[in-house]
Coordinates of N, CA and C in Angstrom, one line a residue:
S26 N -131.2 36.8 161.9 CA -130.2 38.1 161.6 C -130.6 39.2 162.3
G27 N -130.7 39.0 163.6 CA -130.9 40.3 164.6 C -132.0 41.1 164.2
A28 N -131.6 42.5 164.0 CA -132.6 43.5 163.9 C -133.5 43.4 162.7
A29 N -133.0 42.7 161.7 CA -133.7 42.5 160.3 C -134.7 41.4 160.6
A30 N -134.8 40.7 161.6 CA -135.7 39.5 161.8 C -137.2 40.0 161.5
G31 N -137.9 39.2 160.7 CA -139.2 39.4 160.5 C -139.5 40.4 159.3
L32 N -138.4 41.0 158.8 CA -138.6 42.0 157.7 C -138.2 41.2 156.3
S33 N -139.1 41.6 155.3 CA -138.7 40.8 154.2 C -138.8 42.0 153.0
F34 N -138.0 41.8 152.1 CA -137.9 42.8 151.0 C -138.1 42.0 149.7
T35 N -138.9 42.4 148.7 CA -139.0 41.7 147.4 C -138.8 42.7 146.4
C36 N -138.4 42.3 145.3 CA -138.2 43.2 144.1 C -139.6 43.2 143.3
Q37 N -140.6 42.5 143.8 CA -141.8 42.4 143.0 C -142.9 43.5 143.4
E38 N -142.5 44.3 144.5 CA -143.4 45.3 144.9 C -143.5 46.2 143.6
R39 N -144.8 46.8 143.6 CA -145.2 47.7 142.4 C -144.5 49.1 142.7
T40 N -143.7 49.4 141.7 CA -143.2 50.8 141.7 C -144.1 51.6 140.9
P41 N -144.3 52.8 141.2 CA -145.1 53.8 140.4 C -144.5 54.1 139.1
I42 N -144.6 53.4 138.1 CA -144.1 53.7 136.7 C -145.2 54.3 135.9
M43 N -144.9 55.4 135.1 CA -146.0 55.9 134.4 C -145.9 55.3 133.0
N44 N -147.1 55.2 132.4 CA -147.0 54.6 131.0 C -146.7 55.8 130.0
K45 N -146.6 55.6 128.7 CA -146.1 56.5 127.7 C -147.2 57.7 127.6
N46 N -148.5 57.2 127.7 CA -149.5 58.3 127.7 C -149.6 59.3 128.8
Q47 N -149.2 58.7 130.0 CA -149.1 59.6 131.2 C -147.9 60.6 131.1
V48 N -146.8 60.0 130.7 CA -145.5 61.0 130.5 C -145.7 61.9 129.4
S49 N -146.3 61.6 128.3 CA -146.3 62.5 127.1 C -147.5 63.5 127.5
G50 N -148.5 62.9 128.1 CA -149.6 63.9 128.4 C -149.2 65.0 129.4
R51 N -148.4 64.6 130.3 CA -148.0 65.6 131.2 C -147.0 66.6 130.6
I52 N -146.0 66.1 129.9 CA -145.2 66.9 129.1 C -145.9 67.9 128.3
E53 N -146.9 67.5 127.4 CA -147.7 68.4 126.7 C -148.5 69.4 127.4
E54 N -149.1 68.9 128.6 CA -149.8 69.8 129.4 C -149.0 70.9 129.9
A55 N -147.7 70.6 130.4 CA -146.8 71.6 130.9 C -146.3 72.6 129.7
K56 N -146.0 72.1 128.5 CA -145.6 72.9 127.4 C -146.8 73.8 127.0
G57 N -148.1 73.3 127.0 CA -149.2 74.1 126.7 C -149.4 75.2 127.7
A58 N -149.3 74.9 128.9 CA -149.4 75.9 130.0 C -148.4 77.0 130.0
V59 N -147.1 76.6 129.6 CA -146.2 77.7 129.3 C -146.4 78.6 128.1
K60 N -146.9 77.9 127.1 CA -147.2 78.7 125.8 C -148.3 79.7 126.2
E61 N -149.3 79.1 126.9 CA -150.6 79.8 127.2 C -150.2 81.1 128.0
A62 N -149.2 80.9 129.0 CA -148.9 82.1 129.9 C -148.0 83.1 129.2
A63 N -147.2 82.5 128.2 CA -146.5 83.5 127.4 C -147.3 84.4 126.6
G64 N -148.3 83.6 126.0 CA -149.3 84.4 125.1 C -150.0 85.3 125.9
K65 N -150.5 85.2 127.1 CA -151.1 86.1 127.9 C -150.2 87.3 128.3
V66 N -149.0 86.9 128.7 CA -148.0 88.0 129.1 C -147.6 88.9 127.8
M67 N -147.6 88.3 126.7 CA -147.2 89.1 125.5 C -148.4 89.8 124.8
G68 N -149.6 89.4 125.2 CA -150.8 90.0 124.6 C -151.1 89.3 123.3
N69 N -150.6 88.1 123.2 CA -150.8 87.3 121.9 C -151.8 86.3 122.1
A70 N -153.2 86.7 121.7 CA -154.3 85.8 121.9 C -154.0 84.4 121.1
S71 N -153.5 84.4 119.9 CA -153.3 83.4 119.1 C -152.5 82.3 119.8
L72 N -151.3 82.7 120.5 CA -150.4 81.9 121.2 C -151.0 81.3 122.5
Q73 N -151.8 82.2 123.1 CA -152.5 81.8 124.3 C -153.6 80.8 124.0
A74 N -154.3 80.8 122.9 CA -155.3 79.8 122.5 C -154.6 78.7 122.2
E75 N -153.4 78.7 121.5 CA -152.8 77.5 121.0 C -152.3 76.8 122.3
G76 N -151.8 77.5 123.3 CA -151.1 76.8 124.5 C -152.3 76.3 125.3
N77 N -153.5 76.8 125.4 CA -154.7 76.3 126.0 C -155.1 75.0 125.3
V78 N -155.2 74.9 124.0 CA -155.5 73.7 123.4 C -154.5 72.7 123.6
Q79 N -153.2 72.9 123.6 CA -152.0 72.0 123.8 C -152.2 71.5 125.2
K80 N -152.5 72.4 126.2 CA -152.6 72.0 127.6 C -153.7 71.1 127.8
N81 N -154.9 71.4 127.2 CA -156.0 70.5 127.3 C -155.9 69.0 126.5
M82 N -155.2 69.1 125.4 CA -154.8 67.7 124.8 C -154.0 67.0 125.7
G83 N -153.0 67.6 126.4 CA -152.1 66.9 127.1 C -152.8 66.3 128.4
K84 N -153.8 67.0 128.9 CA -154.7 66.7 130.1 C -155.4 65.3 129.6
A85 N -155.9 65.5 128.3 CA -156.8 64.3 127.9 C -155.9 63.0 127.8
E86 N -154.6 63.3 127.2 CA -153.7 62.1 127.0 C -153.4 61.6 128.3
K87 N -153.1 62.4 129.3 CA -152.8 62.1 130.7 C -153.7 61.2 131.3
N88 N -155.0 61.6 131.1 CA -156.1 60.9 131.7 C -156.4 59.6 131.0
L89 N -156.1 59.5 129.6 CA -156.1 58.2 129.1 C -155.1 57.3 129.6
G90 N -153.9 57.7 129.8 CA -152.8 56.9 130.4 C -153.2 56.5 131.8
D91 N -153.9 57.5 132.7 CA -154.3 57.2 134.0 C -155.4 56.0 133.9
A92 N -156.3 56.0 133.0 CA -157.3 55.1 132.8 C -156.7 53.8 132.5
R93 N -155.8 53.7 131.6 CA -155.2 52.5 131.2 C -154.4 51.9 132.4
E94 N -153.7 52.6 133.3 CA -153.1 52.1 134.4 C -154.1 51.6 135.3
H95 N -155.2 52.2 135.6 CA -156.3 51.8 136.4 C -156.8 50.5 136.0
A96 N -157.1 50.4 134.7 CA -157.6 49.3 134.2 C -156.6 48.0 134.3
K97 N -155.4 48.3 134.1 CA -154.3 47.3 134.1 C -154.1 46.7 135.6
D98 N -154.3 47.7 136.7 CA -154.3 47.3 138.0 C -155.5 46.4 138.5
K99 N -156.6 46.9 137.9 CA -157.8 46.2 138.1 C -157.7 44.8 137.6
A100 N -157.3 44.5 136.4 CA -157.1 43.2 135.8 C -156.0 42.4 136.4
K101 N -155.0 42.9 136.9 CA -154.0 42.3 137.6 C -154.7 41.8 139.0
G102 N -155.4 42.6 139.7 CA -156.0 42.3 140.9 C -157.0 41.1 140.7
A103 N -157.6 41.1 139.5 CA -158.6 40.0 139.3 C -157.9 38.8 139.0
I104 N -156.7 38.8 138.3 CA -156.0 37.6 138.0 C -155.5 37.0 139.2
D105 N -155.0 37.8 140.2 CA -154.3 37.5 141.5 C -155.4 36.7 142.3
K106 N -156.6 37.0 142.1 CA -157.6 36.4 143.0 C -157.9 35.0 142.5
L107 N -157.5 34.7 141.3 CA -157.9 33.4 140.7 C -157.0 32.3 141.3

């Protein structure tokens, strides 16, 4: 087929899909950062602290999701070698 010779396309190539912890963590991290900034601008230390905690909890959840994806990729790689 002319110009397409030698090229192959499959639907099985891995697409970067985030798991629920990665998505939720990033959302919470962003919400916390906004809340923290709003508290800083308004001089509201309580809101700033609440935002900081929310941001860091979001980071932790995102990191958990990243670790889960990494472990899943390693397991898939090990199975593929069998």
